Coordinates of C-alpha atoms in Angstrom, one line a residue:
Chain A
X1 CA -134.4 -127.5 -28.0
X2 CA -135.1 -124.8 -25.6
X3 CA -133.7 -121.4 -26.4
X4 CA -132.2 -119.8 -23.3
X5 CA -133.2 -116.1 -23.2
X6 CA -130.9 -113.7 -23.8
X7 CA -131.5 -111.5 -20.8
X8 CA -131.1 -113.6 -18.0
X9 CA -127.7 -115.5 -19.4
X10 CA -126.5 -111.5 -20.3
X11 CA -127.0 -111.3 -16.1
X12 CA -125.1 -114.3 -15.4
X13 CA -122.1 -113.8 -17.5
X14 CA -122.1 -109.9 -15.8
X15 CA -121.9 -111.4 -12.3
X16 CA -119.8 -114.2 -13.0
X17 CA -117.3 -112.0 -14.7
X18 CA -117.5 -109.7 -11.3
X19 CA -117.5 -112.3 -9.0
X20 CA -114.5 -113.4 -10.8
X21 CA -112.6 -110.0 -11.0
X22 CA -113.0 -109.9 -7.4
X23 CA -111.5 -112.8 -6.7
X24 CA -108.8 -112.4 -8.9
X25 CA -107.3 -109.3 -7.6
X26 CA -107.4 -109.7 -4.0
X27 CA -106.3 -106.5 -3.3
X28 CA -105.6 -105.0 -0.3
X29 CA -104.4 -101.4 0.9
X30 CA -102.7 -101.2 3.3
X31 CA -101.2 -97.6 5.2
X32 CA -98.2 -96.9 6.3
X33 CA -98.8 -96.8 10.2
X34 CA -97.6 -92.8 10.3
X35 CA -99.9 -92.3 14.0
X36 CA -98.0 -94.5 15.7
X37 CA -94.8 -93.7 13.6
X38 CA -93.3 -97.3 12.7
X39 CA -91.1 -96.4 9.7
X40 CA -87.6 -95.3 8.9
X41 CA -86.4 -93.6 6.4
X42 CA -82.9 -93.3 6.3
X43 CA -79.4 -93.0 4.0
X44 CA -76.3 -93.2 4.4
X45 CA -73.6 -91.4 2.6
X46 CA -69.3 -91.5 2.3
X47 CA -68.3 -88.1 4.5
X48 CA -65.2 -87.0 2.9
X49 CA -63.9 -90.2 2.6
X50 CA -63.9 -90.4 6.3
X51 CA -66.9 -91.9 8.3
X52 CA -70.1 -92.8 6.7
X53 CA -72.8 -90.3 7.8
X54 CA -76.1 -91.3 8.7
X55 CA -79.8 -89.2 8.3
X56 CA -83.0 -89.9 8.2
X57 CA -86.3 -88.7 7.2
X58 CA -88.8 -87.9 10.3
X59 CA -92.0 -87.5 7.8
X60 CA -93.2 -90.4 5.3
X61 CA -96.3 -91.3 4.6
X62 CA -97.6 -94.3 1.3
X63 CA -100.1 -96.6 0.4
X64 CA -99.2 -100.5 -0.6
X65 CA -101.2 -102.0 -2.6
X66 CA -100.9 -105.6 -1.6
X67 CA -101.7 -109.0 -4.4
X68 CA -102.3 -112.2 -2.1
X69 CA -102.5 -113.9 -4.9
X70 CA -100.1 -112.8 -7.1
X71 CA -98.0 -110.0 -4.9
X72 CA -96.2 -109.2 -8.1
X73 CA -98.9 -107.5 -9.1
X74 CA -98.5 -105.2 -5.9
X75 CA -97.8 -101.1 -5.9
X76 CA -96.2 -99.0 -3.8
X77 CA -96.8 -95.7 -3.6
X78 CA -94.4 -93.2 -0.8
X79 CA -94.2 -89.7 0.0
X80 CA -91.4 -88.1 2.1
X81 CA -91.2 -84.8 3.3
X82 CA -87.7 -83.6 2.1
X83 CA -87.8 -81.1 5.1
X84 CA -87.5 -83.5 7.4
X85 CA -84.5 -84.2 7.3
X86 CA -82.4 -85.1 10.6
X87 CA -78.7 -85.8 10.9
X88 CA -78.8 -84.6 14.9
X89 CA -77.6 -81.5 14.3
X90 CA -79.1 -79.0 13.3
X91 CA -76.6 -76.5 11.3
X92 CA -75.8 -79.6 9.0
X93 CA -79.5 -80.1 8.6
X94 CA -80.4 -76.7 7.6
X95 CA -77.4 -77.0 4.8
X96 CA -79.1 -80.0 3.7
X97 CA -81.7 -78.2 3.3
X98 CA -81.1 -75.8 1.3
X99 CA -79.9 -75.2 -2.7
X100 CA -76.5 -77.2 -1.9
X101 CA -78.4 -80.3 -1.5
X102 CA -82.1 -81.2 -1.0
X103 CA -83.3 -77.8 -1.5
X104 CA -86.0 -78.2 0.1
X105 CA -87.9 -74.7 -0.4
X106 CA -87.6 -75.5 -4.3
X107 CA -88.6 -79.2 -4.2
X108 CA -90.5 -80.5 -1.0
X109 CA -91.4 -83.8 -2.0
X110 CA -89.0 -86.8 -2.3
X111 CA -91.7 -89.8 -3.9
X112 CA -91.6 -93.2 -5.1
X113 CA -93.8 -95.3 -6.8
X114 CA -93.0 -99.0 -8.6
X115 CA -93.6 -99.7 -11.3
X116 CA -92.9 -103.4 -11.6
X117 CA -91.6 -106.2 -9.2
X118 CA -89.8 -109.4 -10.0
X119 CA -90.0 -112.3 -7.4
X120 CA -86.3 -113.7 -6.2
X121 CA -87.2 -115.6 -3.2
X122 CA -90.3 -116.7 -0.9
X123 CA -90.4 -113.7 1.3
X124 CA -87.7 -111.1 -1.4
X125 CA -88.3 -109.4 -4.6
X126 CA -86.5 -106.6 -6.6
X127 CA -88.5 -103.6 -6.6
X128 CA -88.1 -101.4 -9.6
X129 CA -89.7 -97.7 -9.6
X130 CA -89.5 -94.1 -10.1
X131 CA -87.9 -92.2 -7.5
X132 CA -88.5 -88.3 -7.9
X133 CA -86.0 -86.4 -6.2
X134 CA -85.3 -83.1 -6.3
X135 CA -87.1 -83.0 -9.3
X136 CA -86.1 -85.3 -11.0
X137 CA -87.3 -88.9 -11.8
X138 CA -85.1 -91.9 -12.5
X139 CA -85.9 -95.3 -12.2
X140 CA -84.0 -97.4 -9.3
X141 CA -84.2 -100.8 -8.1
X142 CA -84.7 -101.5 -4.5
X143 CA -83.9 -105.0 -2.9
X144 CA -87.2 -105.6 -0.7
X145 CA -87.8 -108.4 1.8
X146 CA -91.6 -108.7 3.4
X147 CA -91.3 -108.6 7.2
X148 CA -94.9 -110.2 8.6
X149 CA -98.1 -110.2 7.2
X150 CA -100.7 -110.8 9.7
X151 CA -102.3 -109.8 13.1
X152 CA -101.2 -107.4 15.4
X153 CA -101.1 -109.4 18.8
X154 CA -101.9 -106.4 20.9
X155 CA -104.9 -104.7 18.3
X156 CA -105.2 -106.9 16.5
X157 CA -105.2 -105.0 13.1
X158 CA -104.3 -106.9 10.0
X159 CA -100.5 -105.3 9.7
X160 CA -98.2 -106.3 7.2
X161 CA -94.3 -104.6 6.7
X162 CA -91.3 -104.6 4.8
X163 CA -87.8 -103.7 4.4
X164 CA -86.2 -102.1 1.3
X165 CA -82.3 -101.1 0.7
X166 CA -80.8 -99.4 -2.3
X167 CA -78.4 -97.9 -3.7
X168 CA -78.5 -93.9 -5.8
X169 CA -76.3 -91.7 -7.4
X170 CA -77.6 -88.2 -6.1
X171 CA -75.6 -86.7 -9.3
X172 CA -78.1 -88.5 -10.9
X173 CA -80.6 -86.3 -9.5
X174 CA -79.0 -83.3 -10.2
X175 CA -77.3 -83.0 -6.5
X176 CA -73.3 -82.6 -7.5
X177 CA -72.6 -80.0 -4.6
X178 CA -69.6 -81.4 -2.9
X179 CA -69.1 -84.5 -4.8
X180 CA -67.5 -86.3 -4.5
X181 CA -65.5 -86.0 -1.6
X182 CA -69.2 -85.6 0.1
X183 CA -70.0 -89.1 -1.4
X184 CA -72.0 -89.5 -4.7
X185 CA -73.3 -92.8 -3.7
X186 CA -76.2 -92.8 -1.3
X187 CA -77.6 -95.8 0.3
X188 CA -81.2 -95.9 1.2
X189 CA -82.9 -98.2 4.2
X190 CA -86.4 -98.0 4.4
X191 CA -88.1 -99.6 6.8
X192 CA -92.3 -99.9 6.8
X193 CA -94.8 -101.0 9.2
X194 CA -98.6 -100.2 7.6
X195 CA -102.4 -101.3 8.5
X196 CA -104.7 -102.5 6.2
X197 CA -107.7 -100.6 5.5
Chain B
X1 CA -53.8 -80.8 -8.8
X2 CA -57.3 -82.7 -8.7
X3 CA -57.6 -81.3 -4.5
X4 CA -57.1 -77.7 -5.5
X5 CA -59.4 -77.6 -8.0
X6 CA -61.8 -78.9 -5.7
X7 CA -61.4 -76.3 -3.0
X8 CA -64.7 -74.3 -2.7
X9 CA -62.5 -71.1 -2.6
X10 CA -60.1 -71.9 -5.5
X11 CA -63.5 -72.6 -7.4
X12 CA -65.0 -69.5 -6.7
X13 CA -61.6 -66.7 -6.8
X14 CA -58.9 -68.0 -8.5
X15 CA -60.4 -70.5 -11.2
X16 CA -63.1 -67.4 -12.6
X17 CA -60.5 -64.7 -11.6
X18 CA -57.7 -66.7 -14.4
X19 CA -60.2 -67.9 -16.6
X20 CA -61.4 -64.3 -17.2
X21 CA -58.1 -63.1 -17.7
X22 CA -57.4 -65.8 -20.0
X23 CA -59.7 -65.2 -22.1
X24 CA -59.4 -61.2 -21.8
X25 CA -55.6 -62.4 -23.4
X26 CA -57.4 -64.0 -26.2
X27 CA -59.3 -60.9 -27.2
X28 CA -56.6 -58.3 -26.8
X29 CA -54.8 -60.6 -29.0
X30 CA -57.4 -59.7 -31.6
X31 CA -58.2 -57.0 -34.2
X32 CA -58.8 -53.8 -32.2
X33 CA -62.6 -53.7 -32.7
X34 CA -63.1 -56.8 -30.7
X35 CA -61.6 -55.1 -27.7
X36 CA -65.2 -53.9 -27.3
X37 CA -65.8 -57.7 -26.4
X38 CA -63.7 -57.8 -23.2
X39 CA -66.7 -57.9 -21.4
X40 CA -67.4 -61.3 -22.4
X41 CA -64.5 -62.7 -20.3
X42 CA -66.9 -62.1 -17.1
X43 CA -69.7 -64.1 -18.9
X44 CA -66.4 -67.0 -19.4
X45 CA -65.1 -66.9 -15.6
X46 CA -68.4 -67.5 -13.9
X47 CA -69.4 -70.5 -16.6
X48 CA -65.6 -71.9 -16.2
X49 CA -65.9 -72.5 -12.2
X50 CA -69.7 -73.2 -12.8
X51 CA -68.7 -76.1 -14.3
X52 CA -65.5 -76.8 -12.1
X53 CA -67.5 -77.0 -9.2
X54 CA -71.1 -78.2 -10.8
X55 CA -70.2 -80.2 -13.8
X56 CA -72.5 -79.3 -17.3
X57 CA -75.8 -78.3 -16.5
X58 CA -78.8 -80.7 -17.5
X59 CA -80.4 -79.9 -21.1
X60 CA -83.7 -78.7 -18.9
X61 CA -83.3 -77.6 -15.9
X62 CA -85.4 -78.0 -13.6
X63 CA -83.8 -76.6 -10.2
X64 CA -82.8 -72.9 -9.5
X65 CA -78.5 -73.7 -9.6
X66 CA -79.1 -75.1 -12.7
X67 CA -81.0 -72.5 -14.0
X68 CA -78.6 -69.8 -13.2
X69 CA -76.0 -70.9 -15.8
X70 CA -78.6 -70.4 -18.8
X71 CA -79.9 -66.6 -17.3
X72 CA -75.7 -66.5 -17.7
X73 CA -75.6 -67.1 -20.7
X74 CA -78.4 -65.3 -21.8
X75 CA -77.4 -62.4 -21.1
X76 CA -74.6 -62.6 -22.4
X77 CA -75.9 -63.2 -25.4
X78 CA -78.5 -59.8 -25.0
X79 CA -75.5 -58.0 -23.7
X80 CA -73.8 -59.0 -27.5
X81 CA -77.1 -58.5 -29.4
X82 CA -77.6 -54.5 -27.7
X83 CA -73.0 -54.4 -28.2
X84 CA -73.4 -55.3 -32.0
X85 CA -77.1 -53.7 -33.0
X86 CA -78.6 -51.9 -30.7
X87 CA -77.0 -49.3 -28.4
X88 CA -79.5 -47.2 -28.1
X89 CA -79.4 -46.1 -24.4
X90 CA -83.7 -46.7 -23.6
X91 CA -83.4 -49.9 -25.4
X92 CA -80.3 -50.9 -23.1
X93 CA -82.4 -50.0 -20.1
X94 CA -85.5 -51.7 -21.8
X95 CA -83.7 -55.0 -22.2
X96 CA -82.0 -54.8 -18.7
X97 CA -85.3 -54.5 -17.1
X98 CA -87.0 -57.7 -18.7
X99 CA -84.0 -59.3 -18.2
X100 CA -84.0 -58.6 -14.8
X101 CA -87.8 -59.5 -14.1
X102 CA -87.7 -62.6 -16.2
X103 CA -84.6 -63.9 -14.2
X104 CA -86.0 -63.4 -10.7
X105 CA -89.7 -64.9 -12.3
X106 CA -87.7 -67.5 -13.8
X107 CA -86.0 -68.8 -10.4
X108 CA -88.7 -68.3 -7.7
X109 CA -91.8 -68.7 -10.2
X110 CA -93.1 -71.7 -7.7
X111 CA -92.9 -69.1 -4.6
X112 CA -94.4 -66.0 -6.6
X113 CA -97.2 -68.3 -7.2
X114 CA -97.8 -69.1 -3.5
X115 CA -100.4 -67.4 -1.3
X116 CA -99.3 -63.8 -0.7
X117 CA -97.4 -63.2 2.1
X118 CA -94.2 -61.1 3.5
X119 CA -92.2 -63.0 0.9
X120 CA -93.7 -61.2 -1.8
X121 CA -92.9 -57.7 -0.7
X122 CA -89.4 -58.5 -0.1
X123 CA -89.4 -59.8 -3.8
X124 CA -90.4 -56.6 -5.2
X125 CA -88.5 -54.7 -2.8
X126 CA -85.3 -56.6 -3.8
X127 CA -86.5 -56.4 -7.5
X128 CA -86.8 -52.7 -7.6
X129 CA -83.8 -52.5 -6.3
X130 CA -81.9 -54.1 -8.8
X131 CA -84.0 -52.1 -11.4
X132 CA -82.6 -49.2 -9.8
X133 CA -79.4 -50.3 -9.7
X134 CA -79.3 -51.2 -13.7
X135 CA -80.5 -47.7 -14.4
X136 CA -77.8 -46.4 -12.4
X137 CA -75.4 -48.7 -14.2
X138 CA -76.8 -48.2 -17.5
X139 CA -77.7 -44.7 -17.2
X140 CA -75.0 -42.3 -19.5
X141 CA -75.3 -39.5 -17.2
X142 CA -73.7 -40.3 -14.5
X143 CA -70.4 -40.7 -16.4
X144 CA -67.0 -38.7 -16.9
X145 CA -65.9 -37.7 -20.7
X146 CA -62.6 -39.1 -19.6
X147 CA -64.3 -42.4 -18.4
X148 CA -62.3 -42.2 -15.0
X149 CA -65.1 -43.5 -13.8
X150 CA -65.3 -46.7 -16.3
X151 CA -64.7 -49.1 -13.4
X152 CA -67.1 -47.9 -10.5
X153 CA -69.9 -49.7 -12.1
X154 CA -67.8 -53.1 -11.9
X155 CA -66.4 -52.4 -8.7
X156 CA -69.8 -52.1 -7.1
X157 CA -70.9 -55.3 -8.8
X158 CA -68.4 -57.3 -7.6
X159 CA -68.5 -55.8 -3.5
X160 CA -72.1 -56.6 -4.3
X161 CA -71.7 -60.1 -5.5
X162 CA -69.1 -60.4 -2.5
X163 CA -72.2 -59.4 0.1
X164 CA -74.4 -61.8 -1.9
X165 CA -72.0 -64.5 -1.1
X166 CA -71.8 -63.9 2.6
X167 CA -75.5 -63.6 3.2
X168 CA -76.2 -66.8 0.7
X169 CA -73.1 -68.6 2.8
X170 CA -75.1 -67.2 6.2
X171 CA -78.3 -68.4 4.5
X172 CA -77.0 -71.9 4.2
X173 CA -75.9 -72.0 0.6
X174 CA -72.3 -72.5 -0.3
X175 CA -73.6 -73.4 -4.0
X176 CA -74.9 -69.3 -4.2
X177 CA -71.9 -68.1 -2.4
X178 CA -69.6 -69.9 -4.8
X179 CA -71.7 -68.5 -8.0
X180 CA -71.4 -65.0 -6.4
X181 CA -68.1 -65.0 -5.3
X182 CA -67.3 -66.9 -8.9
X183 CA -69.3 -63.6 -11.0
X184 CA -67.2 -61.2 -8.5
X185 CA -64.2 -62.8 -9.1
X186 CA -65.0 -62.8 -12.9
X187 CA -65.6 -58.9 -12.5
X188 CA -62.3 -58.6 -10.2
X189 CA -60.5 -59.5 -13.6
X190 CA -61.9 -56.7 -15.7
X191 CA -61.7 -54.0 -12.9
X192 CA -58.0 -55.2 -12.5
X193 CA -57.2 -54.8 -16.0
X194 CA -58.8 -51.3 -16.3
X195 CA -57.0 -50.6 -13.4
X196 CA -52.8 -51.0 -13.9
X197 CA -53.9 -52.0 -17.9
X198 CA -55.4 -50.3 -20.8
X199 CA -58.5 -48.8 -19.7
X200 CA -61.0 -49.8 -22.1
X201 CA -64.6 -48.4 -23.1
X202 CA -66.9 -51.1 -21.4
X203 CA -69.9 -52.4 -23.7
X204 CA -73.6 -53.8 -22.5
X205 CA -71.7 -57.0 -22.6
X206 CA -70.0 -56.4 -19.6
X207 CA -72.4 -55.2 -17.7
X208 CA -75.6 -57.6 -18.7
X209 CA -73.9 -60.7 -17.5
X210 CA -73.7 -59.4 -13.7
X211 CA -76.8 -56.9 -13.9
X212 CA -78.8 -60.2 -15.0
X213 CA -77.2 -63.2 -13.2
X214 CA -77.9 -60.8 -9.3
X215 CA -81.2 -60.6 -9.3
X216 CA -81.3 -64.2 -9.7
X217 CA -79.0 -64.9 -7.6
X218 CA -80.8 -63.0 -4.7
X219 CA -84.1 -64.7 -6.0
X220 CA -82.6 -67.6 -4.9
X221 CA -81.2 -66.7 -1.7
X222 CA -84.6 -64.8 -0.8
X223 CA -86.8 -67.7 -2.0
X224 CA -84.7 -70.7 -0.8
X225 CA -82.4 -70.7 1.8
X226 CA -82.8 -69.0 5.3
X227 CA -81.0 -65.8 4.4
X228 CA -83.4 -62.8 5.7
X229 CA -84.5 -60.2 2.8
X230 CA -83.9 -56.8 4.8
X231 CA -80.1 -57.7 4.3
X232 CA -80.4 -58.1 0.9
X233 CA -82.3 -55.2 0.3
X234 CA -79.8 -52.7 2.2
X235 CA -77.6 -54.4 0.3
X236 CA -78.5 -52.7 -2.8
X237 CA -77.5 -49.4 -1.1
X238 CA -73.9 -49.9 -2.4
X239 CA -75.0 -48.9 -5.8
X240 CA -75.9 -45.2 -5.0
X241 CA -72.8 -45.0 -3.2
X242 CA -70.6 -43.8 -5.6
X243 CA -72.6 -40.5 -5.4
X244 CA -71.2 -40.0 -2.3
X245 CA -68.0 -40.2 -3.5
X246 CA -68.9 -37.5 -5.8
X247 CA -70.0 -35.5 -3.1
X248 CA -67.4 -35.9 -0.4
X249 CA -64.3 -37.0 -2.1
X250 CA -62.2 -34.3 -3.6
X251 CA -61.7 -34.0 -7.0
X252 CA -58.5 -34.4 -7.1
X253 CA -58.6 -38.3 -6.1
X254 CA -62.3 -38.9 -7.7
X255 CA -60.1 -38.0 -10.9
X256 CA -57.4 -40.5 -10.0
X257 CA -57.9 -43.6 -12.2
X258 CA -55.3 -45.5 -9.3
X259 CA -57.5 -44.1 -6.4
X260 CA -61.1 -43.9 -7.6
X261 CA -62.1 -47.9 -8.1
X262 CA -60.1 -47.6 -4.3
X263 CA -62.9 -44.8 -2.9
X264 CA -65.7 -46.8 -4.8
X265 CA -65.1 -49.8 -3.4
X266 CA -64.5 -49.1 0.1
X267 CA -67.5 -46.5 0.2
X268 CA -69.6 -49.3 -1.5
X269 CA -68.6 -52.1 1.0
X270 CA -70.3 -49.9 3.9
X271 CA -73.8 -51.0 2.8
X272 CA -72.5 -54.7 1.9
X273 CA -70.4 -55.2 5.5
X274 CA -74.3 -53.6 7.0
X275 CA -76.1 -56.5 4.6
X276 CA -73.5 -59.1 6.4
X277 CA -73.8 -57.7 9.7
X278 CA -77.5 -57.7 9.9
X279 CA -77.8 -61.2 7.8
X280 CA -75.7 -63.0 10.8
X281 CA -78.0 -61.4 13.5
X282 CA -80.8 -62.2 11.7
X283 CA -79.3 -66.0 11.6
X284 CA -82.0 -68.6 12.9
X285 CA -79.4 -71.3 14.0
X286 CA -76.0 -70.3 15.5
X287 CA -73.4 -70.2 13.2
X288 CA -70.3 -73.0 13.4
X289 CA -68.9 -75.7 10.8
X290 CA -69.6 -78.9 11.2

């Protein structure tokens, strides 16, 4: 019986085991579309028991890591600059701003990243990670739904996005100032649209 | 009940102002060498509406509010160590110093590290103010053998902490306006005591906790909120005022224990209505509720 060589079957097992890796992990990044500003960032908060107050966040910016094969194994990874925060009008904005709330000069970076995500339907999945606010990081659990994936019709560009609500406690976070008739619950809406690479 | 104690202004006057004298009940209730401890109600009132209006701090904090309680508590505890052991006046100074530094480095450490810019000169223009100031607080000279004077100190303090507030409040902090208007109301109950009470000989104690807890308050203020730092530093003004008292005020009334805290304090809240006046034209957004 012939004796296959070690050197060349060595090779094969190398490219077969890349060949394989690559086609198991299908990756694909893709950026939140920050030039042409398709995102929302926004909350929504109980205002003295009164109205619910709305805001938003004018400056985002994150990387998804997009599965096709197994979008489970997906990661998302955002940035938001605490400073831009924008309740149309400016007073309130500055207070937000400062020590009461977001203080922004101390901490300038809101951030997420997920950690794991647990399929619920064909296009929804629960989306647990670590949201650092303020300083401080606590796990949450966002409800996210995938938009499109697929080809801008004017570009082009392979585009995917998706939707994510939630639900905080900003005591959690160490923000008690005015709780809670300013309302300890905060609801988030985030809304992404971002081009693959 | 529950909507009082969650007014901003109870929180920050009457909550500290009762709490303190509470607790300067409790001690005068005591043997007569722990009337030396008074000072210790000041350190009580600020940490009671602390936690009315913040809750318990977290074990580590991480933000500058949260911070504030421990420098509070801190020095109070420095302010009992130099009380019981050491009263050595260059090791009161000394201690006050540090204390001072290592608050202000404590709170704005993140901005002190930063590329130098006007910021830093307006920190070590409002730190060597409060150095001054401590000396001047600290300092044995400047004091009467009859201690008429026991109370200028405290007075000062608290028209101090009461500027703090209304440039932190112009800055766009409540949260700093309620801590200073908390430690002023917490110094309102000493200074009230001393003045229609027994007027007792005040110990480090009771002058650590504020000495310690301004400069990081005004660390805060200068670092992060919008509050300009030429009102804070005129601000610091109000210290030296009592020697014009000394100069212009006759005798007669400077040795008036009803009067004297009266002089003081309205002399002193020359420089602190000047810090307020300046901090509101210095305001970047026009000021208005909402």
């Amino acid at each position: 019986m012939k004796k296959t060589s070690f050197v060349p079957a060595a090779l094969l097992s190398v490219a077969m085991l890349l060949g394989f890796t690559s086609f198991a992990s299908a990756n694909s990044t893709y950026i939140i579309d920050t030039a042409g500003v398709h995102y929302y960032a926004g909350f929504q908060i109980s205002h003295l028991g009164f109205s619910t107050m709305h805001g938003r966040f004018d400056t985002l910016s994150g990387t998804i890591k997009y599965d096709d094969a197994e979008p489970t194994n997906s990661q998302v990874s955002v940035t938001i600059k605490a400073s831009s925060i924008n309740t149309n009008m400016a007073k309130r904005d500055a207070h937000l701003k400062s020590p009461d709330f977001f203080n922004v000069e101390e901490f300038s970076d809101i951030t997420f990243v997920s950690t794991k995500l647990v399929k619920m339907g064909e296009k929804t999945a629960k989306m647990t990670g670590n949201l650092t606010m303020m300083g401080v990081t606590r796990s949450i659990t966002l409800d996210t739904t995938l938009i499109n994936i697929g080809a801008n019709p004017f570009s082009k560009a392979p585009t995917a996005a998706w939707s994510a609500r939630g639900t905080i406690k900003r005591s959690d976070f160490g923000s008690k100032y005015g709780a809670p008739a300013i309302g300890d619950e905060v609801t988030l809406i985030i809304d992404i649209e971002a081009l693959k690479q | 009940m529950s909507d009082l104690l969650m007014n901003p202004g109870v929180q920050s006057s009457l909550i500290p102002l009762l709490s303190s004298l509470a607790i300067m009940g409790l001690i005068r209730r005591l043997p007569t060498g722990a009337h030396q401890f008074l000072g210790l109600s000041v350190l009580a009132g600020f940490l009671v509406a602390s936690y009315v209006t913040f809750g318990l701090p977290v074990a580590v904090p991480v933000a500058s509010g949260q911070k504030i309680v421990y420098i509070a508590i801190i020095s109070g505890g420095l302010g009992l160590v130099a009380q019981i052991f050491l009263r050595s006046g260059r090791f009161l100074m000394l201690t006050s110093f540090f204390g001072i530094i290592l608050s202000f480095l404590w709170i704005g450490w993140k901005k002190i590290l930063a590329p130098v810019s006007i910021d830093h000169f307006g920190a070590l223009l409002i730190l060597a103010g409060c150095g001054l100031a401590a000396y001047k607080v600290l300092s044995v000279r400047h004091r009467n053998a009859d201690d008429t004077n026991n109370n200028d100190d405290l007075v000062v303090l608290a028209v101090v902490s009461i500027a703090i507030a209304l440039n932190a409040f112009m800055g766009d902090s409540a949260s700093i306006a309620q801590n200073s208007g908390a430690l002023a109301a917490s110094l309102g109950a000493i200074i009230l005591h001393n003045w229609i009470g027994i007027n007792v000989q005040l110990g480090p104690v009771t002058r650590f906790v504020p000495l310690i807890i301004l400069p990081a308050l005004l660390a805060q203020i200068h670092y992060f909120t919008k509050a300009n730092m030429w009102p804070l530093a005129l601000l610091l003004l109000a210290f030296f005022t009592g020697n014009l008292a000394h100069r212009f005020v006759p005798l007669s009334i400077q040795k008036s224990r009803f009067m004297r805290p009266i002089i003081i304090g309205s002399i002193s809240t020359i420089p602190a209505i000047a810090s307020a006046v300046m901090s509101w034209a210095f305001l970047p957004v026009a000021a208005s509720g909402y």
